[in-house]
Coordinates of C-alpha atoms and ligand atoms in Angstrom, one line a residue:
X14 CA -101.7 -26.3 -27.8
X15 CA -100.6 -27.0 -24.4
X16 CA -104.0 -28.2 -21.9
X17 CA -103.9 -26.6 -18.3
X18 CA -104.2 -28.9 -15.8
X19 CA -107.7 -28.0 -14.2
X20 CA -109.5 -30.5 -12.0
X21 CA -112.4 -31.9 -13.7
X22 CA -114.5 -33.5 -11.2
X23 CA -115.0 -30.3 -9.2
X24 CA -115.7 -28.4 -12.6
X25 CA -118.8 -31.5 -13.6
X26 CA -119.8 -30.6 -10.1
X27 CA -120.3 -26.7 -10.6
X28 CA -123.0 -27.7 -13.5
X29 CA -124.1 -30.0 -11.1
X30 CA -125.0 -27.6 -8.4
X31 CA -126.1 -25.2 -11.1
X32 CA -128.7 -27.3 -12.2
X33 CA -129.8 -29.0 -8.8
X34 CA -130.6 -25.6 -7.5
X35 CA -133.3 -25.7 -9.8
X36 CA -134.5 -29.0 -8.3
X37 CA -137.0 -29.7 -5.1
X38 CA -134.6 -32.9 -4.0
X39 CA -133.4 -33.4 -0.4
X40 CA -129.7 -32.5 -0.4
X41 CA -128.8 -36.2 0.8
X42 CA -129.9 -37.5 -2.1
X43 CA -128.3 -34.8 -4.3
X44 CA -125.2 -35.5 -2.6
X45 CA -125.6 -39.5 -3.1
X46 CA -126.1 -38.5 -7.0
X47 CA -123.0 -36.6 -7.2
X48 CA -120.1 -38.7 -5.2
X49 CA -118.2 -41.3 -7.2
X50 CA -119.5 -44.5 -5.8
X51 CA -116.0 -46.3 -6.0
X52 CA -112.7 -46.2 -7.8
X53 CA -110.3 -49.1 -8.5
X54 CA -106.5 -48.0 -9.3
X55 CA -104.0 -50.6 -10.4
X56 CA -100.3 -51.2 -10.6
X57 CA -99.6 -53.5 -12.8
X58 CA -96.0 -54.7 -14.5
X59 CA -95.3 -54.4 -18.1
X60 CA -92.4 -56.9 -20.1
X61 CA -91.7 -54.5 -22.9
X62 CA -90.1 -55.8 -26.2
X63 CA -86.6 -55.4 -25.0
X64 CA -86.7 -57.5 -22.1
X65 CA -87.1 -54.2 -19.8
X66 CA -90.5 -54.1 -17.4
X67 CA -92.4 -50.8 -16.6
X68 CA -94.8 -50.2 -14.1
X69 CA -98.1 -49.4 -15.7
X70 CA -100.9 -47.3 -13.8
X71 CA -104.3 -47.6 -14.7
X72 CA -107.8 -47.1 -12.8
X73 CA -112.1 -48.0 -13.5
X74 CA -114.2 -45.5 -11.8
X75 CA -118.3 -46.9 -11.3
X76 CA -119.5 -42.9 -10.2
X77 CA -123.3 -44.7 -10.0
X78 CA -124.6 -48.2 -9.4
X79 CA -128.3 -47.1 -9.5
X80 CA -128.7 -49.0 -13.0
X81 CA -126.5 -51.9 -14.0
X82 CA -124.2 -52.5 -16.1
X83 CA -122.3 -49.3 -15.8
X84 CA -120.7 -48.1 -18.8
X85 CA -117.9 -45.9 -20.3
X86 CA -115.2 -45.8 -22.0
X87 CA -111.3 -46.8 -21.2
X88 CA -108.8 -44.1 -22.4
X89 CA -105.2 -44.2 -22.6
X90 CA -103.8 -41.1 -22.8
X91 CA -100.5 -39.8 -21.1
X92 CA -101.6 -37.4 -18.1
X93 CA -105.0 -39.1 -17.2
X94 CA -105.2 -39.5 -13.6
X95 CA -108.3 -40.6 -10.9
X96 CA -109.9 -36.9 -10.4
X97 CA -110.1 -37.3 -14.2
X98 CA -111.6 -40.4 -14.7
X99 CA -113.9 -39.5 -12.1
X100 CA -115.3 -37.0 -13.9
X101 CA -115.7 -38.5 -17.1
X102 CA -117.4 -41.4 -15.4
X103 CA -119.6 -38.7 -13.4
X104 CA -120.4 -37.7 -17.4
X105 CA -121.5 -40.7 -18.0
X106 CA -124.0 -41.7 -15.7
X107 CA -125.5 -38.1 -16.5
X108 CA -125.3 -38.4 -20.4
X109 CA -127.0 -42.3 -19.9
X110 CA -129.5 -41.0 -18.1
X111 CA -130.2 -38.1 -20.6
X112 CA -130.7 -40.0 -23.5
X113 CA -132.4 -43.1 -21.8
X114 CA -129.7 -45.2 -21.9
X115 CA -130.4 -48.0 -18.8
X116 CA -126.8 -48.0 -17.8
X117 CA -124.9 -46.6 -14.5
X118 CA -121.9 -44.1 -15.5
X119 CA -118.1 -45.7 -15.5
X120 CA -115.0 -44.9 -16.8
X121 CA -111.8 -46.5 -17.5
X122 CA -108.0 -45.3 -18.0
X123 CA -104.4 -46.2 -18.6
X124 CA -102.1 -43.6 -18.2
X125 CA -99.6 -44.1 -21.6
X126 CA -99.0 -42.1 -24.4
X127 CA -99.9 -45.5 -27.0
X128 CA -97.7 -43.5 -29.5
X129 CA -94.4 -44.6 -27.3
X130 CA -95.7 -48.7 -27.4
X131 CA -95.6 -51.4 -29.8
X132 CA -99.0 -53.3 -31.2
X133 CA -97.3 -56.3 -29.2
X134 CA -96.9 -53.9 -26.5
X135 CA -100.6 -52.3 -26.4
X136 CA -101.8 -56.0 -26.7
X137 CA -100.3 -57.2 -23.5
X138 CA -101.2 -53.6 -21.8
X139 CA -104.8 -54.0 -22.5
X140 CA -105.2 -57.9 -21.4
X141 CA -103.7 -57.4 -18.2
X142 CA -105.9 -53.9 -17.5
X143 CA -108.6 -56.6 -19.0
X144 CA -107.5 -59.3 -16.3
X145 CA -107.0 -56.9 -13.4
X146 CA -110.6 -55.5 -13.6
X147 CA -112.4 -59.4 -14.4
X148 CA -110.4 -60.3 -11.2
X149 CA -111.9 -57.1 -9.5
X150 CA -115.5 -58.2 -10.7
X151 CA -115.3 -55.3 -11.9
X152 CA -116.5 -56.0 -15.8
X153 CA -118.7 -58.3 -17.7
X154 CA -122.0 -57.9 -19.5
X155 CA -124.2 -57.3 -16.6
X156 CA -121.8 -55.6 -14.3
X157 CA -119.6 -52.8 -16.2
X158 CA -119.2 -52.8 -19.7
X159 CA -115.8 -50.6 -21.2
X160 CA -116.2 -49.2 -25.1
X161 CA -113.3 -47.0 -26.7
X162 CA -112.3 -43.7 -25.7
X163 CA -109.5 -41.3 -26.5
X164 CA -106.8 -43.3 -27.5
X165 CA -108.9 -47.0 -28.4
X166 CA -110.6 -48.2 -30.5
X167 CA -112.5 -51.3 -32.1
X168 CA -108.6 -53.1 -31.8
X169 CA -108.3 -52.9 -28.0
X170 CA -112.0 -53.8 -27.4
X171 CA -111.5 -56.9 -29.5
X172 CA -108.7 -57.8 -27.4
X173 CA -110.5 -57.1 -24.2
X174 CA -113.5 -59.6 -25.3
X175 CA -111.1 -61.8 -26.1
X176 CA -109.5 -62.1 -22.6
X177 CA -112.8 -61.6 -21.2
X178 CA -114.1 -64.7 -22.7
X179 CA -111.0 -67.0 -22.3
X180 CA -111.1 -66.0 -18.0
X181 CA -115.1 -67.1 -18.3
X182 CA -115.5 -70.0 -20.1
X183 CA -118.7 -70.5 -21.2
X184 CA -119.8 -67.1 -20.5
X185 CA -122.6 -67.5 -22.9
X186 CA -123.1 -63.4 -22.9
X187 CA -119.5 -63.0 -22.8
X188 CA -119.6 -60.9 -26.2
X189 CA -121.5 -58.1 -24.1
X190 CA -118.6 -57.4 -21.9
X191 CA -117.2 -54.4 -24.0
X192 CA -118.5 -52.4 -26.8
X193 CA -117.3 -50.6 -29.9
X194 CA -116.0 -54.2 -31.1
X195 CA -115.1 -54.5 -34.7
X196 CA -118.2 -55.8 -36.6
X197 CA -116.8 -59.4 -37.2
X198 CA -116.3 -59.4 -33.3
X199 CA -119.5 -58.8 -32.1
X200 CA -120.1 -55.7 -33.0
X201 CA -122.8 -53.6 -34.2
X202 CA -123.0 -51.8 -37.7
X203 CA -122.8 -47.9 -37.4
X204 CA -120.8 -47.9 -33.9
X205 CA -117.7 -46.3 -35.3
X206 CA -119.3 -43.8 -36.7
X207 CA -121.7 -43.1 -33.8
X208 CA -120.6 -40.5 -31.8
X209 CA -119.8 -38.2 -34.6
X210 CA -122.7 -38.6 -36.0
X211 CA -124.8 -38.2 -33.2
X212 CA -122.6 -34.6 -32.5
X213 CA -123.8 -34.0 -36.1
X214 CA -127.5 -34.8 -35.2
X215 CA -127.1 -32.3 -32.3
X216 CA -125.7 -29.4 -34.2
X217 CA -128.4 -30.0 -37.0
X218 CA -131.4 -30.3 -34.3
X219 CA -129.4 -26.9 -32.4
X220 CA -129.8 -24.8 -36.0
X221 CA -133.7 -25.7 -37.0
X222 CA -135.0 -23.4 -34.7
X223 CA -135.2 -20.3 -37.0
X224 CA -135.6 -17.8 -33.3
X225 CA -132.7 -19.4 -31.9
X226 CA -130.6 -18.8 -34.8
X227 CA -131.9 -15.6 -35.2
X228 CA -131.0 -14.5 -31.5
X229 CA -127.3 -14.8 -32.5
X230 CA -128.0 -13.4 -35.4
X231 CA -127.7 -16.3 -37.9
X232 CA -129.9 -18.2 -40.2
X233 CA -131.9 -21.3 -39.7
X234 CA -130.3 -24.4 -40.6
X235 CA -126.8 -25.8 -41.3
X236 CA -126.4 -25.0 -44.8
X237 CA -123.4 -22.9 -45.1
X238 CA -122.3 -22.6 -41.9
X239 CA -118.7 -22.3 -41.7
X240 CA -117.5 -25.1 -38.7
X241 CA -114.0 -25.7 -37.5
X242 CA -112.9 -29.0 -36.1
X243 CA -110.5 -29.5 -33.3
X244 CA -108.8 -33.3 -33.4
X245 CA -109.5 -35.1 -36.2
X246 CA -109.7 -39.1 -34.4
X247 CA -113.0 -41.2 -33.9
X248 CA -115.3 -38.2 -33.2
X249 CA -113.9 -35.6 -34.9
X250 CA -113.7 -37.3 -38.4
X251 CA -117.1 -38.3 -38.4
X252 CA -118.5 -35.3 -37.2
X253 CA -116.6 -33.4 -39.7
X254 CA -117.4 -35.5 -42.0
X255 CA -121.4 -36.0 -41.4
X256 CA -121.3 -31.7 -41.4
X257 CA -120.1 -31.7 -44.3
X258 CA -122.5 -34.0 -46.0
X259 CA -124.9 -32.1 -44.3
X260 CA -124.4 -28.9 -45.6
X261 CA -122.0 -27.3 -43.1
X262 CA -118.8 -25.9 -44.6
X263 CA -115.6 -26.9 -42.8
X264 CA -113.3 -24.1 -43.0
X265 CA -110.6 -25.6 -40.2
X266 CA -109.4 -28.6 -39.3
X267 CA -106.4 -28.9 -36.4
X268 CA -104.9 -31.7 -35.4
X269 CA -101.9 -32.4 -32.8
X270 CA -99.2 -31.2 -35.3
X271 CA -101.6 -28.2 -36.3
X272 CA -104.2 -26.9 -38.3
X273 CA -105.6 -25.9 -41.6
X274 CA -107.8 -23.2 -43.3
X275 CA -109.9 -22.5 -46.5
X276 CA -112.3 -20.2 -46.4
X277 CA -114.1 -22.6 -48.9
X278 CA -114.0 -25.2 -47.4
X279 CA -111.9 -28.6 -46.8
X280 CA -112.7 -31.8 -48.4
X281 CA -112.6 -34.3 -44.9
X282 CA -112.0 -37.2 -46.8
X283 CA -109.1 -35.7 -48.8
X284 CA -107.6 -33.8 -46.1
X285 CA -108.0 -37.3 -43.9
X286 CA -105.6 -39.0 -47.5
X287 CA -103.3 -36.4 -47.1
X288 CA -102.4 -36.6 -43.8
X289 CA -101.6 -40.6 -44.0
X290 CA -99.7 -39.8 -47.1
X291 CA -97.3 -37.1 -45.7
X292 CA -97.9 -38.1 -41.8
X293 CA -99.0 -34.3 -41.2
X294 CA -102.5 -32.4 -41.6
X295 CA -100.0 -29.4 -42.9
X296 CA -99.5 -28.6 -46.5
X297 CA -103.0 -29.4 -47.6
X298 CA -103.1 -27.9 -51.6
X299 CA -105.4 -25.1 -51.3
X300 CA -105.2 -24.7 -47.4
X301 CA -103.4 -22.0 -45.2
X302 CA -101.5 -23.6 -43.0
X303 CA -101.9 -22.6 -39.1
X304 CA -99.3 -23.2 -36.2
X305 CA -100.8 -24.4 -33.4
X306 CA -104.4 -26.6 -33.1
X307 CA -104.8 -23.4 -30.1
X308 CA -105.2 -21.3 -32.9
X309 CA -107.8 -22.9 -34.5
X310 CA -110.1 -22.5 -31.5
X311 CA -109.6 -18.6 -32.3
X312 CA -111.0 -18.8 -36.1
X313 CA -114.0 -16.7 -36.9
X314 CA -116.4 -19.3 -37.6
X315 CA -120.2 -20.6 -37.1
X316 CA -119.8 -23.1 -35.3
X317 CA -116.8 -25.0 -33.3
X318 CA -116.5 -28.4 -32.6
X319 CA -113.5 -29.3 -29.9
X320 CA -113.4 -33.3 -30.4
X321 CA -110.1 -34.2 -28.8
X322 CA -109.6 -33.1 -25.3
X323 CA -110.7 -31.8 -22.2
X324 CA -109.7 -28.1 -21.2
X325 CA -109.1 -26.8 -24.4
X326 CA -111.3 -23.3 -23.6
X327 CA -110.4 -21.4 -20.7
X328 CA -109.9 -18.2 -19.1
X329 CA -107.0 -18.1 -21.0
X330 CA -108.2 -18.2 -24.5
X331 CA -112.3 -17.6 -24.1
X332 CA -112.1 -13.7 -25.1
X333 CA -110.4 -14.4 -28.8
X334 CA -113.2 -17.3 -29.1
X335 CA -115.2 -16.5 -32.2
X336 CA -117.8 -18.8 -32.6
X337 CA -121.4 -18.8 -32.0
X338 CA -122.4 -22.3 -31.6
X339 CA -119.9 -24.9 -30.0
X340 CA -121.2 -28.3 -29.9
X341 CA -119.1 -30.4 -27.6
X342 CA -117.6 -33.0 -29.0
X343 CA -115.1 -34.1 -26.6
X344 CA -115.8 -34.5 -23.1
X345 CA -115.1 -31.4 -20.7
X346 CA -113.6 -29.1 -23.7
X347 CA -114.5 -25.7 -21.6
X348 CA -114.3 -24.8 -18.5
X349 CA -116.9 -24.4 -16.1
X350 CA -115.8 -20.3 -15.8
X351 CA -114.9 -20.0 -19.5
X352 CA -118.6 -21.5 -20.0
X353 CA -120.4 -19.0 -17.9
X354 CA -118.2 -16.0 -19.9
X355 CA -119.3 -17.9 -22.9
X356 CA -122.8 -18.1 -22.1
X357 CA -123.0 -14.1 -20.9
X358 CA -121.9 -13.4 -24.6
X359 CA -124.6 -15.4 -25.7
X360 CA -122.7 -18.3 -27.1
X361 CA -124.9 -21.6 -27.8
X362 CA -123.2 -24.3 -26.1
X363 CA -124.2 -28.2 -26.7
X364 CA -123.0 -29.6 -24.0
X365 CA -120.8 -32.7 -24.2
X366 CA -123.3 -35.1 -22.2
X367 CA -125.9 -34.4 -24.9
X368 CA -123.9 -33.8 -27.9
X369 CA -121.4 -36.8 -27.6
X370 CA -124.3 -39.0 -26.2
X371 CA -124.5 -41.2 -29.6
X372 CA -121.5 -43.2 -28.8
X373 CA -122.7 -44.5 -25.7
X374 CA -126.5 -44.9 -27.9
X375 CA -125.5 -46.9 -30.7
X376 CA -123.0 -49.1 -27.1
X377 CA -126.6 -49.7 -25.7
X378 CA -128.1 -51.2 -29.2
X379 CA -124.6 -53.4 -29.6
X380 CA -125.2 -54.5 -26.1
X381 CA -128.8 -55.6 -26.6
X382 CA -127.2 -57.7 -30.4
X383 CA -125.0 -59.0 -28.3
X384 CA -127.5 -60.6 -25.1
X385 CA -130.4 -61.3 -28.1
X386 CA -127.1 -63.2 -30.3
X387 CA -128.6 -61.7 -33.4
X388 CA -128.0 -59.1 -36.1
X389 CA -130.7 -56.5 -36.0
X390 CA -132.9 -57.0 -39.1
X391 CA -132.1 -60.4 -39.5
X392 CA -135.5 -61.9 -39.1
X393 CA -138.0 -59.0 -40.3
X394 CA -135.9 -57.6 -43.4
X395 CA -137.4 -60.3 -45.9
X396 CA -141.0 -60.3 -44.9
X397 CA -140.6 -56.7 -44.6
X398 CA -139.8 -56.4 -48.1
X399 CA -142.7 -59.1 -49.5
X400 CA -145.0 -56.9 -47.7
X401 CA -143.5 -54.2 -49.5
X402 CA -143.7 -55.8 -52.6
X403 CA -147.3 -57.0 -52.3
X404 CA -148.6 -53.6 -51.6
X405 CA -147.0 -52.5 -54.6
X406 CA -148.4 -54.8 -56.5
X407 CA -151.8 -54.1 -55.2
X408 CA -151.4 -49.9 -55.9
X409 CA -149.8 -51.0 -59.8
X410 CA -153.0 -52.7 -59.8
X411 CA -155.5 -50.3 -58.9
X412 CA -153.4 -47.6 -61.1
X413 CA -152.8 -49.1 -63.7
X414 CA -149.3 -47.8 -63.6
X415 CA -145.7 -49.9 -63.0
X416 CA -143.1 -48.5 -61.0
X417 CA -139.5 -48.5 -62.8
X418 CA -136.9 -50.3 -61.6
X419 CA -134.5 -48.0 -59.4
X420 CA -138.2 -47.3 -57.9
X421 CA -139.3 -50.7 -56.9
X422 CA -136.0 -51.5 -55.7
X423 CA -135.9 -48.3 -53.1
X424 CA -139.6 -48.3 -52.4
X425 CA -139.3 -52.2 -51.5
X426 CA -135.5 -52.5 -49.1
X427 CA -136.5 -53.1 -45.9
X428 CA -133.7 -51.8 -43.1
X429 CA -131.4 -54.0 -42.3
X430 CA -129.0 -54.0 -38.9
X431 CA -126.8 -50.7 -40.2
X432 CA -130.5 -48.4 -41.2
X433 CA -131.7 -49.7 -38.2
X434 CA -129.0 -48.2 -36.0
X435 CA -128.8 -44.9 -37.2
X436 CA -132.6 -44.8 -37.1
X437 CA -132.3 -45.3 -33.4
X438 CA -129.3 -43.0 -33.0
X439 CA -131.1 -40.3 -35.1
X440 CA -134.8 -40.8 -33.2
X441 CA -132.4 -40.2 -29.5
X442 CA -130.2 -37.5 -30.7
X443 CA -133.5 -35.8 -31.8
X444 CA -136.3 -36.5 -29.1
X445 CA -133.6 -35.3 -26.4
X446 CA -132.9 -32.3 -28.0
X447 CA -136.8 -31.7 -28.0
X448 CA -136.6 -32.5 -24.5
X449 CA -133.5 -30.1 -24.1
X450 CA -135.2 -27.4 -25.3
X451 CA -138.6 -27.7 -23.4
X452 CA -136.7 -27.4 -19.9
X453 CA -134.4 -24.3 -21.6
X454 CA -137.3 -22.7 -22.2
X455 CA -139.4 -23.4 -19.3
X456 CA -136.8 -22.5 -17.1
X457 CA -134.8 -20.2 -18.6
X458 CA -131.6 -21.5 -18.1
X459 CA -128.8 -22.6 -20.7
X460 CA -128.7 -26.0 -22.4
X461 CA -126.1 -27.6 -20.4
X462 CA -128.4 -26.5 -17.0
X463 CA -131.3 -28.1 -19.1
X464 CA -129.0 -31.3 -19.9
X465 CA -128.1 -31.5 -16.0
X466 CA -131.9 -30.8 -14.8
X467 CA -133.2 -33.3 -17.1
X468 CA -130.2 -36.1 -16.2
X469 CA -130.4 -35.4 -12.0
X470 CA -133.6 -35.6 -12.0
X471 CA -134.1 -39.3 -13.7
X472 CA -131.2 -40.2 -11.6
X473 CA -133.1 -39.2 -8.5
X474 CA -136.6 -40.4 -9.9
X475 CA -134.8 -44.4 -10.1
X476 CA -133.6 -43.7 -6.0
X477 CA -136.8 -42.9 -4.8
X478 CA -138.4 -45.5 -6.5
X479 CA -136.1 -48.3 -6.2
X480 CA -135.6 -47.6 -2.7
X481 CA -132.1 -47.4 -0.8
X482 CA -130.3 -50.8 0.4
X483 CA -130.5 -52.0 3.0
Ligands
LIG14 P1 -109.3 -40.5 -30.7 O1 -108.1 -41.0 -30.0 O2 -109.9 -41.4 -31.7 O3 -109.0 -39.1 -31.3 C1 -108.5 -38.0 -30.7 C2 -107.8 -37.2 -31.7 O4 -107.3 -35.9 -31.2 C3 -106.5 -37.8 -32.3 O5 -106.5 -37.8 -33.7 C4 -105.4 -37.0 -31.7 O6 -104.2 -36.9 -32.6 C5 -106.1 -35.6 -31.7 N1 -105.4 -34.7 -30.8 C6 -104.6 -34.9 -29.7 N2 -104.1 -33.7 -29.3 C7 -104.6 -32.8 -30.1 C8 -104.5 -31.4 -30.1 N3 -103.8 -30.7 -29.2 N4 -105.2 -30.7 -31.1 C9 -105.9 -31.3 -32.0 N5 -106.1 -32.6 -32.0 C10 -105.4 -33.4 -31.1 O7 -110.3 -40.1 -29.5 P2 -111.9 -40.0 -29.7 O8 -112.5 -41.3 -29.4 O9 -112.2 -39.3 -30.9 O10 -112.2 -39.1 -28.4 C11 -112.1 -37.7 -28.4 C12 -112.9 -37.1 -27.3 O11 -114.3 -37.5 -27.5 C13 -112.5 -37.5 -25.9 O12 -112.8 -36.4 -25.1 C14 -113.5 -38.6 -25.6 O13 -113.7 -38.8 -24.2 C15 -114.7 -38.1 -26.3 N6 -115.7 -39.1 -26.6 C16 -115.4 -40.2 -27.4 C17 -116.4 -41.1 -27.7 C18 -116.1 -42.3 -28.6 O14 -117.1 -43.0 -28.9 N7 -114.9 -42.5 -29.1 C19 -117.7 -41.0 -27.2 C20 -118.0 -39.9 -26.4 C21 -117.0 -39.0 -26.1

């Protein structure tokens, strides 16, 4: 699959305008909301392992101070550049702002392909991006805050806290700098698997609504439905994964090298073994093989998840698109045009600012562990459970009837940090859904214009009330 370079910024701003033409806001303030507040971009020099030095290029766009920290994640990925990172932070501040997440919008890059770098290599990459930005004040726990993105992961984030907390001694919050840190770092149970689960939550909330099945002529609820998955890293294992516990069958997976297809469906897990085995996704017993991950896009299907890159549906490709639902799993996987065409067909799209809002969710709850210097649970679990216990008790009592075992045991666990988590992620996937819905309805536009109404107009709500400096 080759991406077409399309800018993205001016594509985030086309559902911008879309959506704030449904909005009674003066067009200073709409204009405020949409520019980029600042970018940083950095030059910085690299010793590789050879002795050689490379000149690495890297940037942190903050699009909106009007809550702080900002957040978002840092990417490293080979053909990033600022009008990208722009966007994606413009995403953020929207997709924060949707799900009630007190945090501006930010986004971070370094533009390397981390395939052509040693560990050694990435190590000293990501302490010197680390150092630039502290020396910038551009991060710590209550000014910007970085998590993983295409390309990082918990490693990278460890090593930023790391560097983080040996510039500021003492930094008593210092752990709340990043996000997505491993759990024996700081970080919080049930991040990993966030974001896919929360695109999960999405597509589940999307398919209860028998009428809205029925208008594309499908049935109510994700049992059965057959779901392809494009990319198959942080997000797109866990969402393929979490479908398929929850009923969906995945009949395509495609990674960078290609893609797969059983009409039956594909064990995630298994296919996930195989490809570390053999280094390739191809050759999966039972599975037709597929060329290109393009390809994949094209499979009749349900639904389609594209969870690697931006760009990945356009005018080029839209009219052999099969699906009926796509649930966004990466950021900026379709065009603005290729949405409208979409759209006119009567495609369900869940947009990316919703559907991959549980990563940035489950940030804000390892955030708050981080500034409270506690593991959720820790205090409440035990009393919890006596309580538990003792009413119990009391209703064996009255009944004259004992509970067995296996009964006692789950009708007395109280949650601890991981339950507790998912409970959140689950209770903000599904409330803004709700909300989603109400202003699709009420309005009559799609869900992305919903999404965008719903986000500009809390953005707008904290500058009128907050008042504009000086
Ligand atoms: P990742 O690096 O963990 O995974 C990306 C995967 O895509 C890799 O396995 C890669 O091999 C694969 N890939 C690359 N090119 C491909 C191609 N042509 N076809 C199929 N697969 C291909 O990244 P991630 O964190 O899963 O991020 C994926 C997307 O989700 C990005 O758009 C990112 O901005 C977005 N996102 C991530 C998070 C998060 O918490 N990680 C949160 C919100 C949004």
């Amino acid at each position: 699959m080759t991406t077409t370079h399309i800018p993205m910024f001016a594509q985030v701003n086309k559902y911008f305008d879309k959506a704030a033409a449904h909005l009674d806001l003066p067009p200073g303030l709409l204009a405020q909301i949409k520019a980029c507040n600042s970018v940083f971009r950095v030059s910085f020099p690299l010793k590789r392992d050879d002795g050689t030095i490379e000149v690495i290029n890297g940037w942190r766009a903050q699009h909106s101070v009007h809550r702080l920290p900002t957040k978002g994640g840092i990417r490293f990925a080979p053909q990033v550049d600022e009008d990208e990172v722009s966007a994606l932070a413009a995403l953020m501040t929207y997709k924060c702002a949707l799900v009630d997440v007190p945090f501006g919008g930010a986004k971070g890059a370094v533009r390397i392909d981390p395939g052509n770098y040693s560990v050694t290599e990435l190590e000293r990459i990501t302490r010197r991006f680390t150092y630039e930005l502290f020396a910038k004040n551009l991060l710590g726990p209550g000014l910007d805050v970085p998590a993983p993105d295409y390309g990082t992961g918990p490693r990278e984030m460890a090593w930023i806290m790391d560097t983080f907390s040996t510039l500021a001694p003492g930094s008593i919050d210092a752990l709340g700098c990043v996000t997505g840190k491993p759990v024996t770092q700081g970080g919080v149970r049930g991040r990993a698997e966030a974001t896919g689960r929360g695109v999960y939550f999405a597509l589940r909330e999307a398919c209860c609504y028998g009428e809205d099945m029925a208008a594309m002529g499908l049935a109510p609820g994700l049992d059965g439905k057959r779901v392809v998955v494009q990319g198959l890293g942080n997000v797109g294992y866990h969402a393929a994964k979490y479908i398929q516990e929850g009923g969906g069958v995945i009949v395509a997976l495609a990674e960078r090298e290609g893609a797969i297809y059983s009409a039956s469906g594909l064990d995630v897990d298994a296919v996930v073994a195989h490809r570390k085995d053999t280094g390739s996704i191809l050759g999966f017993s039972g599975a037709r093989d597929i060329a290109t991950s393009g390809e994949a896009l094209e499979l009749e299907c349900d639904v389609l998840v594209p969870a690697a890159l931006e760009n990945v549906i356009t005018g080029g490709n839209v009219d052999r698109i099969r699906a009926m639902i796509i649930v966004e799993g990466a950021n900026g996987p379709i065009t603005a045009d290729a949405s409208e065409l979409l759209l006119a067909r009567g495609t369900l799209i869940i947009p990316d600012i919703y559907a991959n809002a549980g990563g940035v969710t489950v940030s804000y709850f390892e955030w708050v562990k981080n500034l409270s210097h506690m593991r959720f649970g820790r205090m409440e679990k035990r009393f919890q459970e006596h309580t538990n216990e003792k009413i119990i008790r009391a209703a064996e009592g009255l009944t004259g009837q004992m509970l067995s075992d296996t009964a006692r045991r789950a009708a007395t666990e109280a949650a601890g940090e991981e339950e507790l988590v998912n409970s959140g992620l689950e209770e903000t996937m599904v409330a803004a859904y709700a909300e989603l819905r109400v202003i699709q309805k009420d309005r009559g536009v799609d869900l992305r214009t919903a999404a965008f109404i719903n986000a500009i107009g809390k953005v707008a709500s904290a500058y009128t009330q907050r008042g504009i400096f000086p």
